[in-house]
Amino acid sequence: MQRFFILILGLSLTAASCNVFDLGGGTRGVFKSEDGGQTYSASNALLPKGDINSLPITALAFDPNNSEIVYAAAGAGMYKSEDGAKSWKYILSGISVGDLVLDPANGSTVYASGIVGKSGKIIKSVDGGTSWVDIYSEPSDSNTVLSITLARNNSSTILAGLNNGEIIRSTDAGRTWQTVKDLTNRVVDIEFDSSNIAYALAVQAGLYKSPDAGLSWIEVSSVLTEDNLFSSNNALPSVSAFNDLAIDPKQAGVVYLGTEEGLYRTVDSASNWSFLSLPVRNGALSVSSITVEPNNSNAVYASVASTIYKSVNGGLTWETKVLPTSSIIDSILINPSSSNIIYIGLR
């Protein structure tokens, strides 16, 4: 059954004030590399004082017009850097932010999803995070909005995934919303590829695909079976949980899945899958984040716990870098103007 929502944009969230508290030492926050992932260092200075070392970072995003501007979503709100993560400003409080996305045609327009109290929310800024308005409020209690994305060919089309498994859709930049699918459990990621096919990932239900910008959905991860899986090491594990989804920004149909049992890839829009063997330590296979370089489809990054794996040949071989932290890598962001610059969000 579909639900329709029409929201009056009367509720305004203001930007966070500067009188933030000092944060002590920690092993979360943001790490940055300027040499293509050979070395990483913490980039957590907070203005006017303090740091974000102890904050769990759930998502990172660039301003599409200026890669020195970086946004970081956190359990405590949202932070913004205008100098390539040398320093951060606290720009949003009162919401635990799980995901964020910027309008590729207008970097001043930012959407954030999360929860306020017990109510799932989507909020929007049209001035780079100076002010915010509430554009979606989940009517049921304790139902977080976990993920959000914009269509590649029309940024007025928004898809968001909820904790209860529902996918909601707006075609008017968030003024009205429609429930288009129920995956029955947490929708942890949702993305569009370069041909405007949408993919949604639920922890237990797996991967779904929409050929019509989110109106209809088909399940496509059930082909992770021996008949449809080509493995580099003859390992054919059953998937117990799905963690992350990454889309190749240049090649339509190329999708990566991070699961509790390792890393998978399809090059034909999820008709067939290959299992990419990572040189993991201690048998750990839970892939928490994946990304593909914006301008190089052969350069792929994946993470397991606090270890980053980098491949420059499409997953045939991997380099390994362990960060000096016990926290889990939750997001990997690569500068589209300079692929040597990499940001890591830890939770």
mmCIF file of N, CA and C in Angstrom, residues 181-306:
data_model
loop_
_atom_site.group_PDB
_atom_site.id
_atom_site.type_symbol
_atom_site.label_atom_id
_atom_site.label_comp_id
_atom_site.label_asym_id
_atom_site.label_seq_id
_atom_site.Cartn_x
_atom_site.Cartn_y
_atom_site.Cartn_z
ATOM 1 N N LYS A 181 8.223 1.352 -2.276
ATOM 2 C CA LYS A 181 8.621 -0.038 -2.089
ATOM 3 C C LYS A 181 8.870 -0.307 -0.619
ATOM 4 N N ASP A 182 8.583 -1.528 -0.182
ATOM 5 C CA ASP A 182 8.891 -1.963 1.176
ATOM 6 C C ASP A 182 9.788 -3.193 1.088
ATOM 7 N N LEU A 183 11.057 -3.034 1.499
ATOM 8 C CA LEU A 183 12.016 -4.136 1.477
ATOM 9 C C LEU A 183 12.047 -4.893 2.797
ATOM 10 N N THR A 184 11.226 -4.509 3.742
ATOM 11 C CA THR A 184 10.969 -5.177 5.033
ATOM 12 C C THR A 184 12.081 -5.025 6.062
ATOM 13 N N ASN A 185 13.274 -4.603 5.672
ATOM 14 C CA ASN A 185 14.319 -4.341 6.663
ATOM 15 C C ASN A 185 15.227 -3.212 6.185
ATOM 16 N N ARG A 186 16.141 -2.805 7.011
ATOM 17 C CA ARG A 186 16.889 -1.553 6.870
ATOM 18 C C ARG A 186 17.478 -1.338 5.472
ATOM 19 N N VAL A 187 17.136 -0.198 4.878
ATOM 20 C CA VAL A 187 17.700 0.190 3.580
ATOM 21 C C VAL A 187 18.930 1.048 3.860
ATOM 22 N N VAL A 188 20.108 0.415 3.839
ATOM 23 C CA VAL A 188 21.320 1.084 4.309
ATOM 24 C C VAL A 188 22.001 1.918 3.239
ATOM 25 N N ASP A 189 21.657 1.692 1.967
ATOM 26 C CA ASP A 189 22.268 2.499 0.909
ATOM 27 C C ASP A 189 21.334 2.545 -0.275
ATOM 28 N N ILE A 190 21.409 3.658 -1.012
ATOM 29 C CA ILE A 190 20.588 3.826 -2.203
ATOM 30 C C ILE A 190 21.339 4.756 -3.146
ATOM 31 N N GLU A 191 21.456 4.358 -4.430
ATOM 32 C CA GLU A 191 22.301 5.084 -5.374
ATOM 33 C C GLU A 191 21.702 5.027 -6.774
ATOM 34 N N PHE A 192 22.066 6.024 -7.596
ATOM 35 C CA PHE A 192 21.793 6.001 -9.034
ATOM 36 C C PHE A 192 23.099 5.764 -9.782
ATOM 37 N N ASP A 193 23.033 5.003 -10.900
ATOM 38 C CA ASP A 193 24.223 4.882 -11.735
ATOM 39 C C ASP A 193 24.170 5.909 -12.861
ATOM 40 N N SER A 194 25.164 5.882 -13.742
ATOM 41 C CA SER A 194 25.280 6.916 -14.772
ATOM 42 C C SER A 194 24.177 6.844 -15.812
ATOM 43 N N SER A 195 23.471 5.716 -15.906
ATOM 44 C CA SER A 195 22.338 5.604 -16.823
ATOM 45 C C SER A 195 21.007 5.848 -16.128
ATOM 46 N N ASN A 196 21.075 6.286 -14.880
ATOM 47 C CA ASN A 196 19.916 6.634 -14.059
ATOM 48 C C ASN A 196 19.113 5.424 -13.591
ATOM 49 N N ILE A 197 19.742 4.257 -13.571
ATOM 50 C CA ILE A 197 19.163 3.103 -12.888
ATOM 51 C C ILE A 197 19.436 3.259 -11.401
ATOM 52 N N ALA A 198 18.419 3.028 -10.584
ATOM 53 C CA ALA A 198 18.571 3.153 -9.135
ATOM 54 C C ALA A 198 18.801 1.781 -8.516
ATOM 55 N N TYR A 199 19.644 1.750 -7.488
ATOM 56 C CA TYR A 199 19.906 0.532 -6.719
ATOM 57 C C TYR A 199 19.675 0.827 -5.248
ATOM 58 N N ALA A 200 19.022 -0.099 -4.558
ATOM 59 C CA ALA A 200 18.785 0.032 -3.118
ATOM 60 C C ALA A 200 19.264 -1.234 -2.426
ATOM 61 N N LEU A 201 19.928 -1.060 -1.283
ATOM 62 C CA LEU A 201 20.506 -2.185 -0.559
ATOM 63 C C LEU A 201 19.903 -2.272 0.832
ATOM 64 N N ALA A 202 19.302 -3.423 1.141
ATOM 65 C CA ALA A 202 18.760 -3.690 2.471
ATOM 66 C C ALA A 202 19.614 -4.758 3.145
ATOM 67 N N VAL A 203 19.775 -4.631 4.463
ATOM 68 C CA VAL A 203 20.708 -5.488 5.197
ATOM 69 C C VAL A 203 20.413 -6.967 4.976
ATOM 70 N N GLN A 204 19.160 -7.366 5.081
ATOM 71 C CA GLN A 204 18.795 -8.772 4.916
ATOM 72 C C GLN A 204 18.165 -9.061 3.555
ATOM 73 N N ALA A 205 17.399 -8.132 3.023
ATOM 74 C CA ALA A 205 16.684 -8.381 1.769
ATOM 75 C C ALA A 205 17.593 -8.332 0.555
ATOM 76 N N GLY A 206 18.773 -7.696 0.685
ATOM 77 C CA GLY A 206 19.721 -7.667 -0.413
ATOM 78 C C GLY A 206 19.541 -6.485 -1.342
ATOM 79 N N LEU A 207 19.953 -6.672 -2.607
ATOM 80 C CA LEU A 207 19.999 -5.586 -3.582
ATOM 81 C C LEU A 207 18.772 -5.606 -4.485
ATOM 82 N N TYR A 208 18.199 -4.418 -4.674
ATOM 83 C CA TYR A 208 17.076 -4.219 -5.585
ATOM 84 C C TYR A 208 17.457 -3.169 -6.616
ATOM 85 N N LYS A 209 16.855 -3.289 -7.797
ATOM 86 C CA LYS A 209 17.163 -2.390 -8.909
ATOM 87 C C LYS A 209 15.882 -1.796 -9.456
ATOM 88 N N SER A 210 15.956 -0.506 -9.827
ATOM 89 C CA SER A 210 14.811 0.175 -10.427
ATOM 90 C C SER A 210 15.226 0.778 -11.768
ATOM 91 N N PRO A 211 14.585 0.377 -12.869
ATOM 92 C CA PRO A 211 14.921 0.948 -14.179
ATOM 93 C C PRO A 211 14.213 2.261 -14.474
ATOM 94 N N ASP A 212 13.300 2.679 -13.589
ATOM 95 C CA ASP A 212 12.471 3.853 -13.870
ATOM 96 C C ASP A 212 12.556 4.889 -12.746
ATOM 97 N N ALA A 213 13.778 5.115 -12.272
ATOM 98 C CA ALA A 213 14.054 6.165 -11.279
ATOM 99 C C ALA A 213 13.293 5.975 -9.974
ATOM 100 N N GLY A 214 13.041 4.719 -9.614
ATOM 101 C CA GLY A 214 12.473 4.446 -8.304
ATOM 102 C C GLY A 214 11.012 4.099 -8.264
ATOM 103 N N LEU A 215 10.323 4.078 -9.392
ATOM 104 C CA LEU A 215 8.893 3.753 -9.384
ATOM 105 C C LEU A 215 8.651 2.270 -9.130
ATOM 106 N N SER A 216 9.413 1.409 -9.791
ATOM 107 C CA SER A 216 9.254 -0.034 -9.618
ATOM 108 C C SER A 216 10.612 -0.654 -9.314
ATOM 109 N N TRP A 217 10.586 -1.813 -8.606
ATOM 110 C CA TRP A 217 11.828 -2.418 -8.126
ATOM 111 C C TRP A 217 11.811 -3.920 -8.350
ATOM 112 N N ILE A 218 12.989 -4.478 -8.676
ATOM 113 C CA ILE A 218 13.141 -5.923 -8.793
ATOM 114 C C ILE A 218 14.351 -6.351 -7.963
ATOM 115 N N GLU A 219 14.249 -7.530 -7.342
ATOM 116 C CA GLU A 219 15.349 -8.042 -6.518
ATOM 117 C C GLU A 219 16.409 -8.661 -7.428
ATOM 118 N N VAL A 220 17.691 -8.319 -7.185
ATOM 119 C CA VAL A 220 18.746 -8.766 -8.098
ATOM 120 C C VAL A 220 19.929 -9.415 -7.386
ATOM 121 N N SER A 221 19.878 -9.573 -6.082
ATOM 122 C CA SER A 221 21.014 -10.200 -5.394
ATOM 123 C C SER A 221 20.809 -11.687 -5.163
ATOM 124 N N SER A 222 19.654 -12.233 -5.515
ATOM 125 C CA SER A 222 19.438 -13.667 -5.341
ATOM 126 C C SER A 222 20.284 -14.476 -6.312
ATOM 127 N N VAL A 223 20.889 -13.809 -7.309
ATOM 128 C CA VAL A 223 21.762 -14.519 -8.250
ATOM 129 C C VAL A 223 23.138 -14.775 -7.656
ATOM 130 N N LEU A 224 23.345 -14.416 -6.383
ATOM 131 C CA LEU A 224 24.613 -14.745 -5.720
ATOM 132 C C LEU A 224 24.616 -16.229 -5.350
ATOM 133 N N THR A 225 24.550 -17.051 -6.385
ATOM 134 C CA THR A 225 24.555 -18.508 -6.227
ATOM 135 C C THR A 225 25.655 -19.080 -7.108
ATOM 136 N N GLU A 226 25.890 -20.361 -6.986
ATOM 137 C CA GLU A 226 26.992 -20.981 -7.727
ATOM 138 C C GLU A 226 26.811 -20.844 -9.231
ATOM 139 N N ASP A 227 25.581 -20.851 -9.716
ATOM 140 C CA ASP A 227 25.347 -20.781 -11.152
ATOM 141 C C ASP A 227 25.667 -19.406 -11.722
ATOM 142 N N ASN A 228 25.596 -18.381 -10.914
ATOM 143 C CA ASN A 228 25.753 -17.018 -11.410
ATOM 144 C C ASN A 228 26.939 -16.290 -10.800
ATOM 145 N N LEU A 229 27.780 -17.011 -10.064
ATOM 146 C CA LEU A 229 28.889 -16.383 -9.357
ATOM 147 C C LEU A 229 30.209 -16.936 -9.865
ATOM 148 N N PHE A 230 31.081 -16.028 -10.292
ATOM 149 C CA PHE A 230 32.408 -16.416 -10.749
ATOM 150 C C PHE A 230 33.399 -15.986 -9.684
ATOM 151 N N SER A 231 34.068 -16.952 -9.056
ATOM 152 C CA SER A 231 34.901 -16.669 -7.896
ATOM 153 C C SER A 231 36.373 -16.772 -8.246
ATOM 154 N N SER A 232 37.166 -15.842 -7.686
ATOM 155 C CA SER A 232 38.602 -15.859 -7.934
ATOM 156 C C SER A 232 39.305 -16.915 -7.105
ATOM 157 N N ASN A 233 38.646 -17.445 -6.090
ATOM 158 C CA ASN A 233 39.314 -18.441 -5.239
ATOM 159 C C ASN A 233 38.398 -19.622 -4.894
ATOM 160 N N ASN A 234 37.374 -19.821 -5.755
ATOM 161 C CA ASN A 234 36.431 -20.934 -5.572
ATOM 162 C C ASN A 234 35.642 -20.852 -4.274
ATOM 163 N N ALA A 235 35.674 -19.691 -3.626
ATOM 164 C CA ALA A 235 34.879 -19.521 -2.411
ATOM 165 C C ALA A 235 33.501 -19.008 -2.800
ATOM 166 N N LEU A 236 32.479 -19.711 -2.386
ATOM 167 C CA LEU A 236 31.114 -19.337 -2.732
ATOM 168 C C LEU A 236 30.298 -19.208 -1.455
ATOM 169 N N PRO A 237 30.596 -18.216 -0.650
ATOM 170 C CA PRO A 237 29.897 -18.106 0.631
ATOM 171 C C PRO A 237 28.477 -17.590 0.446
ATOM 172 N N SER A 238 27.581 -18.074 1.268
ATOM 173 C CA SER A 238 26.249 -17.484 1.298
ATOM 174 C C SER A 238 26.330 -16.161 2.044
ATOM 175 N N VAL A 239 25.521 -15.203 1.631
ATOM 176 C CA VAL A 239 25.588 -13.862 2.205
ATOM 177 C C VAL A 239 24.602 -13.757 3.359
ATOM 178 N N SER A 240 25.107 -13.438 4.536
ATOM 179 C CA SER A 240 24.246 -13.320 5.711
ATOM 180 C C SER A 240 23.753 -11.897 5.920
ATOM 181 N N ALA A 241 24.509 -10.908 5.442
ATOM 182 C CA ALA A 241 24.091 -9.513 5.590
ATOM 183 C C ALA A 241 24.823 -8.652 4.574
ATOM 184 N N PHE A 242 24.120 -7.614 4.096
ATOM 185 C CA PHE A 242 24.665 -6.676 3.121
ATOM 186 C C PHE A 242 24.959 -5.354 3.826
ATOM 187 N N ASN A 243 26.158 -4.799 3.584
ATOM 188 C CA ASN A 243 26.601 -3.621 4.319
ATOM 189 C C ASN A 243 26.687 -2.346 3.498
ATOM 190 N N ASP A 244 27.178 -2.447 2.247
ATOM 191 C CA ASP A 244 27.439 -1.228 1.485
ATOM 192 C C ASP A 244 27.325 -1.510 -0.004
ATOM 193 N N LEU A 245 27.090 -0.433 -0.727
ATOM 194 C CA LEU A 245 26.870 -0.459 -2.162
ATOM 195 C C LEU A 245 27.711 0.644 -2.786
ATOM 196 N N ALA A 246 28.384 0.347 -3.897
ATOM 197 C CA ALA A 246 29.134 1.376 -4.621
ATOM 198 C C ALA A 246 28.860 1.237 -6.107
ATOM 199 N N ILE A 247 28.680 2.379 -6.759
ATOM 200 C CA ILE A 247 28.402 2.439 -8.187
ATOM 201 C C ILE A 247 29.629 2.991 -8.900
ATOM 202 N N ASP A 248 30.017 2.372 -10.002
ATOM 203 C CA ASP A 248 31.063 2.957 -10.836
ATOM 204 C C ASP A 248 30.491 4.217 -11.488
ATOM 205 N N PRO A 249 31.064 5.398 -11.215
ATOM 206 C CA PRO A 249 30.468 6.631 -11.736
ATOM 207 C C PRO A 249 30.589 6.795 -13.241
ATOM 208 N N LYS A 250 31.465 6.013 -13.873
ATOM 209 C CA LYS A 250 31.689 6.149 -15.312
ATOM 210 C C LYS A 250 31.035 5.037 -16.128
ATOM 211 N N GLN A 251 30.993 3.833 -15.581
ATOM 212 C CA GLN A 251 30.503 2.686 -16.337
ATOM 213 C C GLN A 251 29.163 2.208 -15.791
ATOM 214 N N ALA A 252 28.125 2.395 -16.576
ATOM 215 C CA ALA A 252 26.804 1.927 -16.163
ATOM 216 C C ALA A 252 26.809 0.407 -16.060
ATOM 217 N N GLY A 253 26.114 -0.102 -15.051
ATOM 218 C CA GLY A 253 26.000 -1.538 -14.866
ATOM 219 C C GLY A 253 27.059 -2.152 -13.988
ATOM 220 N N VAL A 254 28.077 -1.374 -13.594
ATOM 221 C CA VAL A 254 29.133 -1.883 -12.714
ATOM 222 C C VAL A 254 28.796 -1.493 -11.279
ATOM 223 N N VAL A 255 28.556 -2.497 -10.448
ATOM 224 C CA VAL A 255 28.120 -2.290 -9.072
ATOM 225 C C VAL A 255 28.955 -3.179 -8.155
ATOM 226 N N TYR A 256 29.331 -2.630 -7.009
ATOM 227 C CA TYR A 256 30.058 -3.381 -5.988
ATOM 228 C C TYR A 256 29.173 -3.534 -4.756
ATOM 229 N N LEU A 257 29.252 -4.711 -4.127
ATOM 230 C CA LEU A 257 28.519 -4.980 -2.895
ATOM 231 C C LEU A 257 29.490 -5.371 -1.794
ATOM 232 N N GLY A 258 29.369 -4.705 -0.655
ATOM 233 C CA GLY A 258 30.114 -5.100 0.524
ATOM 234 C C GLY A 258 29.211 -5.888 1.447
ATOM 235 N N THR A 259 29.632 -7.087 1.818
ATOM 236 C CA THR A 259 28.807 -7.974 2.629
ATOM 237 C C THR A 259 29.603 -8.480 3.828
ATOM 238 N N GLU A 260 28.923 -9.219 4.691
ATOM 239 C CA GLU A 260 29.601 -9.841 5.829
ATOM 240 C C GLU A 260 30.558 -10.940 5.379
ATOM 241 N N GLU A 261 30.387 -11.407 4.153
ATOM 242 C CA GLU A 261 31.240 -12.483 3.640
ATOM 243 C C GLU A 261 32.237 -12.011 2.595
ATOM 244 N N GLY A 262 32.335 -10.699 2.360
ATOM 245 C CA GLY A 262 33.327 -10.207 1.425
ATOM 246 C C GLY A 262 32.761 -9.261 0.381
ATOM 247 N N LEU A 263 33.523 -9.094 -0.708
ATOM 248 C CA LEU A 263 33.257 -8.089 -1.735
ATOM 249 C C LEU A 263 32.835 -8.764 -3.039
ATOM 250 N N TYR A 264 31.745 -8.244 -3.636
ATOM 251 C CA TYR A 264 31.235 -8.761 -4.896
ATOM 252 C C TYR A 264 31.147 -7.633 -5.918
ATOM 253 N N ARG A 265 31.193 -8.030 -7.204
ATOM 254 C CA ARG A 265 31.043 -7.042 -8.284
ATOM 255 C C ARG A 265 30.234 -7.639 -9.424
ATOM 256 N N THR A 266 29.411 -6.789 -10.026
ATOM 257 C CA THR A 266 28.743 -7.128 -11.272
ATOM 258 C C THR A 266 29.123 -6.092 -12.323
ATOM 259 N N VAL A 267 29.235 -6.526 -13.580
ATOM 260 C CA VAL A 267 29.516 -5.599 -14.680
ATOM 261 C C VAL A 267 28.363 -5.577 -15.670
ATOM 262 N N ASP A 268 27.261 -6.271 -15.339
ATOM 263 C CA ASP A 268 26.127 -6.367 -16.251
ATOM 264 C C ASP A 268 24.811 -6.076 -15.528
ATOM 265 N N SER A 269 24.844 -5.055 -14.692
ATOM 266 C CA SER A 269 23.638 -4.592 -13.987
ATOM 267 C C SER A 269 23.001 -5.688 -13.139
ATOM 268 N N ALA A 270 23.843 -6.525 -12.529
ATOM 269 C CA ALA A 270 23.431 -7.522 -11.529
ATOM 270 C C ALA A 270 22.875 -8.804 -12.123
ATOM 271 N N SER A 271 23.164 -9.096 -13.389
ATOM 272 C CA SER A 271 22.793 -10.405 -13.932
ATOM 273 C C SER A 271 23.742 -11.489 -13.450
ATOM 274 N N ASN A 272 25.028 -11.152 -13.358
ATOM 275 C CA ASN A 272 26.049 -12.077 -12.872
ATOM 276 C C ASN A 272 26.980 -11.338 -11.922
ATOM 277 N N TRP A 273 27.610 -12.098 -11.026
ATOM 278 C CA TRP A 273 28.474 -11.507 -10.007
ATOM 279 C C TRP A 273 29.813 -12.230 -9.951
ATOM 280 N N SER A 274 30.844 -11.493 -9.564
ATOM 281 C CA SER A 274 32.135 -12.105 -9.256
ATOM 282 C C SER A 274 32.490 -11.789 -7.812
ATOM 283 N N PHE A 275 33.179 -12.716 -7.180
ATOM 284 C CA PHE A 275 33.650 -12.547 -5.809
ATOM 285 C C PHE A 275 35.096 -12.081 -5.863
ATOM 286 N N LEU A 276 35.381 -10.905 -5.302
ATOM 287 C CA LEU A 276 36.720 -10.333 -5.330
ATOM 288 C C LEU A 276 37.423 -10.652 -4.019
ATOM 289 N N SER A 277 38.504 -11.380 -4.107
ATOM 290 C CA SER A 277 39.196 -11.847 -2.911
ATOM 291 C C SER A 277 40.109 -10.758 -2.359
ATOM 292 N N LEU A 278 39.858 -10.351 -1.124
ATOM 293 C CA LEU A 278 40.694 -9.372 -0.435
ATOM 294 C C LEU A 278 41.728 -10.096 0.431
ATOM 295 N N PRO A 279 42.935 -9.538 0.552
ATOM 296 C CA PRO A 279 43.960 -10.151 1.413
ATOM 297 C C PRO A 279 43.712 -9.838 2.884
ATOM 298 N N VAL A 280 42.619 -10.364 3.408
ATOM 299 C CA VAL A 280 42.190 -10.008 4.761
ATOM 300 C C VAL A 280 43.040 -10.707 5.803
ATOM 301 N N ARG A 281 43.077 -10.094 6.990
ATOM 302 C CA ARG A 281 43.791 -10.669 8.124
ATOM 303 C C ARG A 281 42.797 -11.347 9.066
ATOM 304 N N ASN A 282 43.217 -12.405 9.675
ATOM 305 C CA ASN A 282 42.441 -13.102 10.708
ATOM 306 C C ASN A 282 41.083 -13.584 10.207
ATOM 307 N N GLY A 283 40.961 -13.755 8.905
ATOM 308 C CA GLY A 283 39.728 -14.287 8.351
ATOM 309 C C GLY A 283 38.559 -13.318 8.323
ATOM 310 N N ALA A 284 38.789 -12.045 8.702
ATOM 311 C CA ALA A 284 37.703 -11.062 8.727
ATOM 312 C C ALA A 284 37.320 -10.678 7.307
ATOM 313 N N LEU A 285 36.032 -10.712 6.988
ATOM 314 C CA LEU A 285 35.577 -10.430 5.632
ATOM 315 C C LEU A 285 34.515 -9.342 5.558
ATOM 316 N N SER A 286 34.069 -8.802 6.672
ATOM 317 C CA SER A 286 32.960 -7.854 6.680
ATOM 318 C C SER A 286 33.375 -6.532 6.040
ATOM 319 N N VAL A 287 32.917 -6.298 4.815
ATOM 320 C CA VAL A 287 33.267 -5.092 4.061
ATOM 321 C C VAL A 287 32.280 -3.989 4.424
ATOM 322 N N SER A 288 32.793 -2.923 5.041
ATOM 323 C CA SER A 288 31.919 -1.868 5.560
ATOM 324 C C SER A 288 31.746 -0.702 4.603
ATOM 325 N N SER A 289 32.703 -0.467 3.702
ATOM 326 C CA SER A 289 32.577 0.653 2.767
ATOM 327 C C SER A 289 33.351 0.356 1.493
ATOM 328 N N ILE A 290 32.865 0.928 0.396
ATOM 329 C CA ILE A 290 33.472 0.745 -0.926
ATOM 330 C C ILE A 290 33.340 2.058 -1.685
ATOM 331 N N THR A 291 34.323 2.356 -2.534
ATOM 332 C CA THR A 291 34.165 3.466 -3.469
ATOM 333 C C THR A 291 35.033 3.218 -4.690
ATOM 334 N N VAL A 292 34.652 3.842 -5.799
ATOM 335 C CA VAL A 292 35.401 3.783 -7.049
ATOM 336 C C VAL A 292 35.866 5.197 -7.364
ATOM 337 N N GLU A 293 37.115 5.332 -7.815
ATOM 338 C CA GLU A 293 37.608 6.666 -8.158
ATOM 339 C C GLU A 293 36.701 7.308 -9.206
ATOM 340 N N PRO A 294 36.414 8.602 -9.055
ATOM 341 C CA PRO A 294 35.487 9.263 -9.978
ATOM 342 C C PRO A 294 35.917 9.222 -11.439
ATOM 343 N N ASN A 295 37.233 9.207 -11.699
ATOM 344 C CA ASN A 295 37.725 9.289 -13.075
ATOM 345 C C ASN A 295 38.554 8.081 -13.497
ATOM 346 N N ASN A 296 38.497 7.002 -12.722
ATOM 347 C CA ASN A 296 39.279 5.814 -13.044
ATOM 348 C C ASN A 296 38.550 4.581 -12.534
ATOM 349 N N SER A 297 37.882 3.880 -13.426
ATOM 350 C CA SER A 297 37.074 2.733 -13.018
ATOM 351 C C SER A 297 37.909 1.573 -12.503
ATOM 352 N N ASN A 298 39.194 1.547 -12.811
ATOM 353 C CA ASN A 298 40.046 0.461 -12.329
ATOM 354 C C ASN A 298 40.501 0.654 -10.892
ATOM 355 N N ALA A 299 40.359 1.858 -10.366
ATOM 356 C CA ALA A 299 40.812 2.159 -9.004
ATOM 357 C C ALA A 299 39.646 2.011 -8.036
ATOM 358 N N VAL A 300 39.729 1.004 -7.187
ATOM 359 C CA VAL A 300 38.643 0.655 -6.272
ATOM 360 C C VAL A 300 39.194 0.599 -4.856
ATOM 361 N N TYR A 301 38.415 1.125 -3.909
ATOM 362 C CA TYR A 301 38.776 1.076 -2.494
ATOM 363 C C TYR A 301 37.691 0.315 -1.744
ATOM 364 N N ALA A 302 38.109 -0.505 -0.795
ATOM 365 C CA ALA A 302 37.178 -1.201 0.094
ATOM 366 C C ALA A 302 37.787 -1.234 1.484
ATOM 367 N N SER A 303 36.945 -1.386 2.490
ATOM 368 C CA SER A 303 37.459 -1.417 3.862
ATOM 369 C C SER A 303 36.863 -2.582 4.635
ATOM 370 N N VAL A 304 37.685 -3.137 5.508
ATOM 371 C CA VAL A 304 37.267 -4.135 6.489
ATOM 372 C C VAL A 304 37.797 -3.662 7.832
ATOM 373 N N ALA A 305 36.880 -3.358 8.767
ATOM 374 C CA ALA A 305 37.260 -2.801 10.074
ATOM 375 C C ALA A 305 38.063 -1.523 9.852
ATOM 376 N N SER A 306 39.316 -1.455 10.302
ATOM 377 C CA SER A 306 40.130 -0.249 10.146
ATOM 378 C C SER A 306 41.171 -0.393 9.045
#
